[in-house]
Amino acid sequence: MIDQTTRLRDVVGAATATALADALSLETSGDLLAHLPRRYHERGELTDLANLAVGEVVTVQAQVVSVKRRPMRERRRSMLTVTVTDGSHNLLLTFFNQVWQERNLRQGVTALFAGKVEEYRGRRQLTNPEVHLLDAESADPGTHGGAESFASGLVPIYPSAVKLPSWKIGSCVRILLAGLTELDDPLPAAIRDKYRLVGLLDAYRLVHQPSSWAEVARGRLRLKWDEALILQVALARRRLDNEQTAATARVPRADGLLAAFDAALPFPLTAGQRAVGETIKAEIARPFPMHRLLQGEVGSGKTVVALRAMLAAVDAGGQAVLLAPTETLASQHLRSLRNLLGPLGQAGELDAAPLATRIVLVTGSLGVRSRREALGAVADGSAGLVVGTHALLEESVTFRDLALVVVDEQHRFGVEQRDALRSRSARPPHVLVMTATPIPRTVAMTVFGDLEVSTLTELPAGRSPIASFVVPATNKVWTDRMWGRVRDEVAKGHQAYVVCPRIGEDDAAADAPPDAAADAPPDAADGVLPGSLAAFSGGAPPGMIDGDTWDATAGSEDGRRPSAAVLDLLPALRDTELVGLRAAALHGRLRPDDKDEVMTKFAAGDIDVLVATTVIEVGVDVPNATVMVIADADRFGISQLHQLRGRVGRGSAPGWCLLYTEAEHGSPAWERLAAVAATADGAQLARLDLAQRREGDVLGAAQSGGRRSLRLLELLKDEELIRSARDEATALMRVDPQLSAQPALAAALAATLDESTAAYLEKG
């Protein structure tokens, strides 16, 4: 009896099974059933040939326009050239020593052609493609047609290989389906009945052998439910296990630091900040770990919420850590916490309040003495609040009683890194992760319910709107107006940022922290895209800076100009657009003391224009900064642009964000920038980012769309289905956490959750 575990050699024969395994890694019946059609052709519907990419293995349906035969130099050999069309575009087919194809490929015949797209003398072609005639009666045995006629007007097109065309895969699927009478169904009967879903075997028949588009939809809907329920069961089991994990309940005292901090705040908390604060206080008082995501727009007050949570942890007798991805951000957080707390954060100092705690900074660049003092305060518990970078993850860092971990910009840290910090406590600490704009993976995990989510939707009083515009480098009038806006804002007493993708001086990448590439555009490498930047000098022609030619190939492997660099741009701007203004550089190669000095001067108003890399992306709070120019804006991801934009408009004056780009109007890069300029809604931008880049692997470490555990499920289109699956999975786990009554579902879950994936979820 055939089932999902049957080896394919027992179904389609050894030779074909070997080809399927070698070309497509399909080894069992279950593998072949899950190898779903990529698309479907209707009889008579021709493939759009304009979109074929050189190097791609394709299966196209096209109509023969002409057939020509000519002899080759070698004796008794000839070449057949066939031109096929989709009605608008042509494709050349070249057959070497296959003159017999001429009998079937007559003018007007429609067929499927499979092969690898090549280019010869400027024309795309397929060389010796496989041929499958759709008119079964006229098929010659050599065309792989005839005996394999299709039962319907829909022709499934499978992901294929050069030696294994789509119709051969389809033939194997038909042989397999003909021998199957039933399959173990992982979807409980009650769920199938409730949502009117077909059985698993019927679903595969509908997807592989449909007679209509409606049947395709019914089959795909059922298979989407399989994906959603298995993933939701995995996450529901994780939530259940989390509730059964012993953690220290942190019940804060009512008259402690938090109460004193609230009483001293010079501004009122928003309703959202208060509500989230109460939720966090309630959750850290439970005997199992909190695992909550706090998301909110740039400037919505997440830092204040995090600080109140940290103070609650200290009031309960524990310590709290704020983990930041860069030293610049960690130092900025330290200054912010000290400014917010005042005497309440000065324990051990002369002006300390009676209830005060101590705040320490732990980074990799601390001197030996400073590091020893900081780690000693962390270890003996005298430091209630700890701010730091990846240096906190080292084995040498020990805590007296770690109660709460706050991770800022959580997408900058890998799962292993976050897990390393949680392991510093005898019992799992409570965890709060924060982000302003969820990257696609975060959106995916949020939709799947892996995190409990709190969202801040209000902006604190006094925040100003930000106007965003795309500035084309090819338009000198717009470019001049852009720099004029910078000068005008400085003349009004305000300050400006100019952001570049690179540092410069042969450094190809900017200050990309770990996992920074996760938030870059789809074709980014190490968080930075190759490309070019037109001259910022108003009088210099494109490709020139201050009259000197900019090497068009420096720093770029593809021959295009490199992206803008701080160390190149700053001196050029000082001599042109920013003459007379106080400009300074900030980037990751500066020594920590120098970075602090620059930021302190900028915050104090002693610097007019800060030319920086993305070290200013998060956490930098200078209310007097009102305008930002992002050079080569198309080199950044949507989320990163939104984060950068949030550095202006933080005071009472309106903010300006100018996205300078050489991207062509109407190109995908331009449209991405236009979308950022059109809305300040971070959630909407996150959805756009997800739509463009896909979800990543929800149950794995990959954070791009290239690797997916989802074949059919689409998070933006299937949110209602996913929520229903979460409800069903939660109910199943409550009554049968071991899935004893659902062996097929348990087996499917085990197959999905291999050892590495299970470990990833456990640490996630």
mmCIF file of C-alpha atoms in Angstrom, residues 152-416:
data_model
loop_
_atom_site.group_PDB
_atom_site.id
_atom_site.type_symbol
_atom_site.label_atom_id
_atom_site.label_comp_id
_atom_site.label_asym_id
_atom_site.label_seq_id
_atom_site.Cartn_x
_atom_site.Cartn_y
_atom_site.Cartn_z
ATOM 1 C CA SER A 152 -8.833 19.064 -18.524
ATOM 2 C CA GLY A 153 -8.137 22.460 -19.949
ATOM 3 C CA LEU A 154 -5.704 23.301 -17.107
ATOM 4 C CA VAL A 155 -2.102 22.203 -17.565
ATOM 5 C CA PRO A 156 -0.058 22.199 -14.335
ATOM 6 C CA ILE A 157 3.433 23.686 -14.679
ATOM 7 C CA TYR A 158 5.849 22.359 -12.059
ATOM 8 C CA PRO A 159 9.178 23.690 -10.799
ATOM 9 C CA SER A 160 11.479 21.654 -13.007
ATOM 10 C CA ALA A 161 15.053 21.002 -14.099
ATOM 11 C CA VAL A 162 16.802 20.849 -17.461
ATOM 12 C CA LYS A 163 16.607 17.053 -17.734
ATOM 13 C CA LEU A 164 13.273 16.812 -15.960
ATOM 14 C CA PRO A 165 10.609 18.956 -17.681
ATOM 15 C CA SER A 166 7.287 19.821 -16.096
ATOM 16 C CA TRP A 167 5.227 17.229 -17.950
ATOM 17 C CA LYS A 168 7.502 14.387 -16.844
ATOM 18 C CA ILE A 169 6.934 15.458 -13.250
ATOM 19 C CA GLY A 170 3.210 15.644 -13.970
ATOM 20 C CA SER A 171 3.301 12.114 -15.365
ATOM 21 C CA CYS A 172 4.932 10.858 -12.155
ATOM 22 C CA VAL A 173 2.298 12.647 -10.067
ATOM 23 C CA ARG A 174 -0.499 11.018 -12.079
ATOM 24 C CA ILE A 175 1.033 7.561 -11.578
ATOM 25 C CA LEU A 176 1.292 8.225 -7.843
ATOM 26 C CA LEU A 177 -2.256 9.552 -7.466
ATOM 27 C CA ALA A 178 -3.634 6.580 -9.397
ATOM 28 C CA GLY A 179 -2.115 4.216 -6.828
ATOM 29 C CA LEU A 180 -3.291 6.094 -3.732
ATOM 30 C CA THR A 181 -6.553 5.202 -2.015
ATOM 31 C CA GLU A 182 -6.137 7.140 1.251
ATOM 32 C CA LEU A 183 -3.688 9.266 3.210
ATOM 33 C CA ASP A 184 -3.231 9.902 6.913
ATOM 34 C CA ASP A 185 -4.907 13.262 7.349
ATOM 35 C CA PRO A 186 -3.255 15.627 9.868
ATOM 36 C CA LEU A 187 -6.270 17.952 9.960
ATOM 37 C CA PRO A 188 -8.777 16.790 12.613
ATOM 38 C CA ALA A 189 -12.168 15.840 11.191
ATOM 39 C CA ALA A 190 -13.923 18.388 13.400
ATOM 40 C CA ILE A 191 -11.886 21.210 11.869
ATOM 41 C CA ARG A 192 -12.452 19.916 8.331
ATOM 42 C CA ASP A 193 -16.184 19.814 8.927
ATOM 43 C CA LYS A 194 -16.304 23.200 10.662
ATOM 44 C CA TYR A 195 -14.547 25.007 7.797
ATOM 45 C CA ARG A 196 -15.910 22.785 4.982
ATOM 46 C CA LEU A 197 -12.495 21.552 3.884
ATOM 47 C CA VAL A 198 -11.815 18.548 1.656
ATOM 48 C CA GLY A 199 -9.697 15.605 2.789
ATOM 49 C CA LEU A 200 -5.951 15.573 2.167
ATOM 50 C CA LEU A 201 -5.964 13.134 -0.765
ATOM 51 C CA ASP A 202 -8.806 15.023 -2.443
ATOM 52 C CA ALA A 203 -6.868 18.268 -1.932
ATOM 53 C CA TYR A 204 -3.841 16.851 -3.731
ATOM 54 C CA ARG A 205 -6.019 15.595 -6.591
ATOM 55 C CA LEU A 206 -7.619 19.037 -6.952
ATOM 56 C CA VAL A 207 -4.262 20.820 -7.012
ATOM 57 C CA HIS A 208 -2.421 18.379 -9.292
ATOM 58 C CA GLN A 209 -5.313 17.403 -11.608
ATOM 59 C CA PRO A 210 -7.830 20.262 -11.614
ATOM 60 C CA SER A 211 -10.636 20.588 -14.093
ATOM 61 C CA SER A 212 -11.303 24.227 -13.160
ATOM 62 C CA TRP A 213 -9.832 27.159 -11.281
ATOM 63 C CA ALA A 214 -12.421 26.625 -8.561
ATOM 64 C CA GLU A 215 -10.967 23.186 -7.892
ATOM 65 C CA VAL A 216 -7.481 24.652 -7.666
ATOM 66 C CA ALA A 217 -8.758 27.139 -5.072
ATOM 67 C CA ARG A 218 -10.460 24.420 -2.997
ATOM 68 C CA GLY A 219 -7.355 22.256 -2.968
ATOM 69 C CA ARG A 220 -5.006 25.118 -2.116
ATOM 70 C CA LEU A 221 -7.284 26.334 0.687
ATOM 71 C CA ARG A 222 -7.112 22.929 2.341
ATOM 72 C CA LEU A 223 -3.321 22.745 2.019
ATOM 73 C CA LYS A 224 -2.990 26.271 3.429
ATOM 74 C CA TRP A 225 -4.881 25.051 6.488
ATOM 75 C CA ASP A 226 -2.334 22.255 6.940
ATOM 76 C CA GLU A 227 0.531 24.765 6.942
ATOM 77 C CA ALA A 228 -1.258 27.199 9.247
ATOM 78 C CA LEU A 229 -2.426 24.619 11.784
ATOM 79 C CA ILE A 230 0.925 22.815 12.043
ATOM 80 C CA LEU A 231 2.754 26.097 12.648
ATOM 81 C CA GLN A 232 0.127 27.346 15.060
ATOM 82 C CA VAL A 233 0.248 24.087 17.018
ATOM 83 C CA ALA A 234 4.029 24.468 17.288
ATOM 84 C CA LEU A 235 3.660 28.019 18.586
ATOM 85 C CA ALA A 236 0.731 27.134 20.875
ATOM 86 C CA ARG A 237 2.802 24.333 22.390
ATOM 87 C CA ARG A 238 5.629 26.806 22.935
ATOM 88 C CA ARG A 239 3.279 29.236 24.676
ATOM 89 C CA LEU A 240 1.953 26.406 26.847
ATOM 90 C CA ASP A 241 5.486 25.283 27.725
ATOM 91 C CA ASN A 242 6.367 28.877 28.553
ATOM 92 C CA GLU A 243 3.474 29.064 30.998
ATOM 93 C CA GLN A 244 4.780 25.933 32.690
ATOM 94 C CA THR A 245 8.351 27.267 32.940
ATOM 95 C CA ALA A 246 9.158 28.473 36.433
ATOM 96 C CA ALA A 247 10.211 32.099 36.663
ATOM 97 C CA THR A 248 10.486 34.437 39.610
ATOM 98 C CA ALA A 249 7.345 36.491 40.056
ATOM 99 C CA ARG A 250 8.360 40.135 40.299
ATOM 100 C CA VAL A 251 5.826 42.070 42.371
ATOM 101 C CA PRO A 252 7.018 45.690 42.673
ATOM 102 C CA ARG A 253 6.540 47.698 45.844
ATOM 103 C CA ALA A 254 3.879 50.386 45.568
ATOM 104 C CA ASP A 255 6.004 53.227 46.984
ATOM 105 C CA GLY A 256 9.247 52.561 45.163
ATOM 106 C CA LEU A 257 11.261 53.982 42.282
ATOM 107 C CA LEU A 258 8.442 53.699 39.767
ATOM 108 C CA ALA A 259 6.049 55.758 41.869
ATOM 109 C CA ALA A 260 8.734 58.397 42.486
ATOM 110 C CA PHE A 261 9.606 58.492 38.787
ATOM 111 C CA ASP A 262 5.966 58.948 37.746
ATOM 112 C CA ALA A 263 5.534 61.745 40.283
ATOM 113 C CA ALA A 264 8.575 63.598 38.929
ATOM 114 C CA LEU A 265 7.768 63.251 35.212
ATOM 115 C CA PRO A 266 7.498 66.722 33.617
ATOM 116 C CA PHE A 267 4.979 65.472 31.045
ATOM 117 C CA PRO A 268 1.876 63.269 31.239
ATOM 118 C CA LEU A 269 2.010 59.685 30.039
ATOM 119 C CA THR A 270 -0.225 58.838 27.109
ATOM 120 C CA ALA A 271 -3.128 56.488 27.704
ATOM 121 C CA GLY A 272 -1.288 53.855 25.683
ATOM 122 C CA GLN A 273 1.864 54.162 27.760
ATOM 123 C CA ARG A 274 -0.130 53.727 30.962
ATOM 124 C CA ALA A 275 -2.084 50.739 29.623
ATOM 125 C CA VAL A 276 1.031 48.928 28.386
ATOM 126 C CA GLY A 277 2.765 49.687 31.681
ATOM 127 C CA GLU A 278 -0.037 48.048 33.648
ATOM 128 C CA THR A 279 0.060 45.015 31.369
ATOM 129 C CA ILE A 280 3.805 44.601 31.867
ATOM 130 C CA LYS A 281 3.528 45.005 35.648
ATOM 131 C CA ALA A 282 0.868 42.296 35.729
ATOM 132 C CA GLU A 283 2.869 39.914 33.532
ATOM 133 C CA ILE A 284 6.181 40.193 35.384
ATOM 134 C CA ALA A 285 4.240 39.408 38.584
ATOM 135 C CA ARG A 286 3.320 35.972 37.169
ATOM 136 C CA PRO A 287 5.394 32.871 38.020
ATOM 137 C CA PHE A 288 6.275 32.231 34.359
ATOM 138 C CA PRO A 289 8.281 34.406 31.933
ATOM 139 C CA MET A 290 6.776 37.356 30.127
ATOM 140 C CA HIS A 291 7.631 37.419 26.416
ATOM 141 C CA ARG A 292 6.154 40.594 24.966
ATOM 142 C CA LEU A 293 6.768 42.691 21.871
ATOM 143 C CA LEU A 294 6.316 46.440 22.242
ATOM 144 C CA GLN A 295 5.913 48.131 18.902
ATOM 145 C CA GLY A 296 5.104 51.724 18.196
ATOM 146 C CA GLU A 297 5.839 54.539 15.832
ATOM 147 C CA VAL A 298 9.156 56.336 16.005
ATOM 148 C CA GLY A 299 8.795 58.788 18.890
ATOM 149 C CA SER A 300 5.757 57.116 20.440
ATOM 150 C CA GLY A 301 7.464 56.842 23.820
ATOM 151 C CA LYS A 302 8.717 53.249 23.917
ATOM 152 C CA THR A 303 11.802 54.255 25.925
ATOM 153 C CA VAL A 304 9.650 55.628 28.740
ATOM 154 C CA VAL A 305 7.566 52.440 28.778
ATOM 155 C CA ALA A 306 10.752 50.344 28.898
ATOM 156 C CA LEU A 307 12.203 52.438 31.721
ATOM 157 C CA ARG A 308 9.004 52.124 33.778
ATOM 158 C CA ALA A 309 9.145 48.330 33.290
ATOM 159 C CA MET A 310 12.791 48.292 34.367
ATOM 160 C CA LEU A 311 11.993 50.346 37.470
ATOM 161 C CA ALA A 312 9.191 47.938 38.364
ATOM 162 C CA ALA A 313 11.717 45.089 38.153
ATOM 163 C CA VAL A 314 14.110 46.979 40.454
ATOM 164 C CA ASP A 315 11.262 47.729 42.869
ATOM 165 C CA ALA A 316 10.709 43.961 43.011
ATOM 166 C CA GLY A 317 14.299 43.407 44.119
ATOM 167 C CA GLY A 318 15.817 42.457 40.758
ATOM 168 C CA GLN A 319 17.993 43.947 38.051
ATOM 169 C CA ALA A 320 17.016 45.071 34.554
ATOM 170 C CA VAL A 321 19.081 45.165 31.358
ATOM 171 C CA LEU A 322 18.586 47.304 28.259
ATOM 172 C CA LEU A 323 20.382 45.688 25.307
ATOM 173 C CA ALA A 324 21.202 47.939 22.322
ATOM 174 C CA PRO A 325 22.742 46.933 18.961
ATOM 175 C CA THR A 326 25.427 49.655 18.767
ATOM 176 C CA GLU A 327 27.642 51.533 21.189
ATOM 177 C CA THR A 328 26.267 54.841 19.929
ATOM 178 C CA LEU A 329 22.728 53.763 20.748
ATOM 179 C CA ALA A 330 23.757 52.271 24.090
ATOM 180 C CA SER A 331 25.459 55.539 25.075
ATOM 181 C CA GLN A 332 22.413 57.489 23.933
ATOM 182 C CA HIS A 333 20.157 55.252 26.043
ATOM 183 C CA LEU A 334 22.433 55.788 29.041
ATOM 184 C CA ARG A 335 22.154 59.560 28.665
ATOM 185 C CA SER A 336 18.381 59.347 28.154
ATOM 186 C CA LEU A 337 17.827 57.181 31.242
ATOM 187 C CA ARG A 338 20.008 59.423 33.379
ATOM 188 C CA ASN A 339 18.222 62.544 32.151
ATOM 189 C CA LEU A 340 14.806 60.985 32.772
ATOM 190 C CA LEU A 341 15.686 59.646 36.216
ATOM 191 C CA GLY A 342 17.787 62.527 37.512
ATOM 192 C CA PRO A 343 18.598 61.938 41.209
ATOM 193 C CA LEU A 344 16.680 58.644 41.097
ATOM 194 C CA GLY A 345 19.464 57.168 38.957
ATOM 195 C CA GLN A 346 22.418 58.500 40.940
ATOM 196 C CA ALA A 347 22.849 55.956 43.733
ATOM 197 C CA GLY A 348 26.224 56.438 45.373
ATOM 198 C CA GLU A 349 26.499 60.074 44.271
ATOM 199 C CA LEU A 350 26.087 63.200 46.418
ATOM 200 C CA ASP A 351 22.796 64.337 44.853
ATOM 201 C CA ALA A 352 21.154 60.924 44.872
ATOM 202 C CA ALA A 353 17.533 60.541 45.972
ATOM 203 C CA PRO A 354 16.844 58.212 48.935
ATOM 204 C CA LEU A 355 15.326 55.537 46.663
ATOM 205 C CA ALA A 356 17.952 55.898 43.932
ATOM 206 C CA THR A 357 19.433 53.038 41.946
ATOM 207 C CA ARG A 358 22.627 52.962 39.917
ATOM 208 C CA ILE A 359 22.901 52.867 36.126
ATOM 209 C CA VAL A 360 26.001 51.377 34.479
ATOM 210 C CA LEU A 361 27.123 51.014 30.862
ATOM 211 C CA VAL A 362 28.804 47.852 29.547
ATOM 212 C CA THR A 363 30.297 48.010 26.032
ATOM 213 C CA GLY A 364 33.222 46.397 24.296
ATOM 214 C CA SER A 365 35.317 49.569 24.232
ATOM 215 C CA LEU A 366 35.317 50.260 27.968
ATOM 216 C CA GLY A 367 38.761 50.637 29.515
ATOM 217 C CA VAL A 368 40.038 47.947 31.859
ATOM 218 C CA ARG A 369 39.291 49.920 35.024
ATOM 219 C CA SER A 370 35.860 51.117 33.899
ATOM 220 C CA ARG A 371 34.908 47.633 32.773
ATOM 221 C CA ARG A 372 36.006 46.091 36.074
ATOM 222 C CA GLU A 373 33.964 48.628 38.049
ATOM 223 C CA ALA A 374 30.876 48.182 35.842
ATOM 224 C CA LEU A 375 30.963 44.379 35.951
ATOM 225 C CA GLY A 376 31.500 44.468 39.704
ATOM 226 C CA ALA A 377 28.393 46.641 40.140
ATOM 227 C CA VAL A 378 26.413 44.257 37.932
ATOM 228 C CA ALA A 379 27.616 41.206 39.833
ATOM 229 C CA ASP A 380 26.976 42.541 43.352
ATOM 230 C CA GLY A 381 23.594 44.009 42.433
ATOM 231 C CA SER A 382 24.431 47.640 43.264
ATOM 232 C CA ALA A 383 23.625 48.474 39.640
ATOM 233 C CA GLY A 384 19.880 48.034 39.291
ATOM 234 C CA LEU A 385 19.825 49.248 35.695
ATOM 235 C CA VAL A 386 22.355 48.000 33.129
ATOM 236 C CA VAL A 387 22.692 49.370 29.602
ATOM 237 C CA GLY A 388 24.955 47.674 27.102
ATOM 238 C CA THR A 389 25.718 46.122 23.748
ATOM 239 C CA HIS A 390 26.756 42.631 22.674
ATOM 240 C CA ALA A 391 29.450 42.904 25.376
ATOM 241 C CA LEU A 392 26.738 41.922 27.871
ATOM 242 C CA LEU A 393 26.563 38.498 26.201
ATOM 243 C CA GLU A 394 30.082 37.507 27.246
ATOM 244 C CA GLU A 395 30.518 34.721 29.783
ATOM 245 C CA SER A 396 32.401 37.070 32.120
ATOM 246 C CA VAL A 397 29.225 39.123 32.742
ATOM 247 C CA THR A 398 27.276 37.848 35.758
ATOM 248 C CA PHE A 399 24.215 39.290 37.479
ATOM 249 C CA ARG A 400 23.142 39.066 41.085
ATOM 250 C CA ASP A 401 19.464 38.720 40.126
ATOM 251 C CA LEU A 402 18.471 39.404 36.523
ATOM 252 C CA ALA A 403 14.715 40.044 36.467
ATOM 253 C CA LEU A 404 14.016 41.770 33.140
ATOM 254 C CA VAL A 405 15.715 41.921 29.736
ATOM 255 C CA VAL A 406 14.692 44.740 27.382
ATOM 256 C CA VAL A 407 15.962 44.318 23.816
ATOM 257 C CA ASP A 408 15.877 47.472 21.705
ATOM 258 C CA GLU A 409 15.660 47.086 17.933
ATOM 259 C CA GLN A 410 15.173 43.365 18.414
ATOM 260 C CA HIS A 411 15.709 42.534 14.718
ATOM 261 C CA ARG A 412 19.369 43.557 15.128
ATOM 262 C CA PHE A 413 20.000 40.587 17.411
ATOM 263 C CA GLY A 414 19.982 36.913 16.496
ATOM 264 C CA VAL A 415 18.071 34.347 18.516
ATOM 265 C CA GLU A 416 21.320 32.870 19.823
#
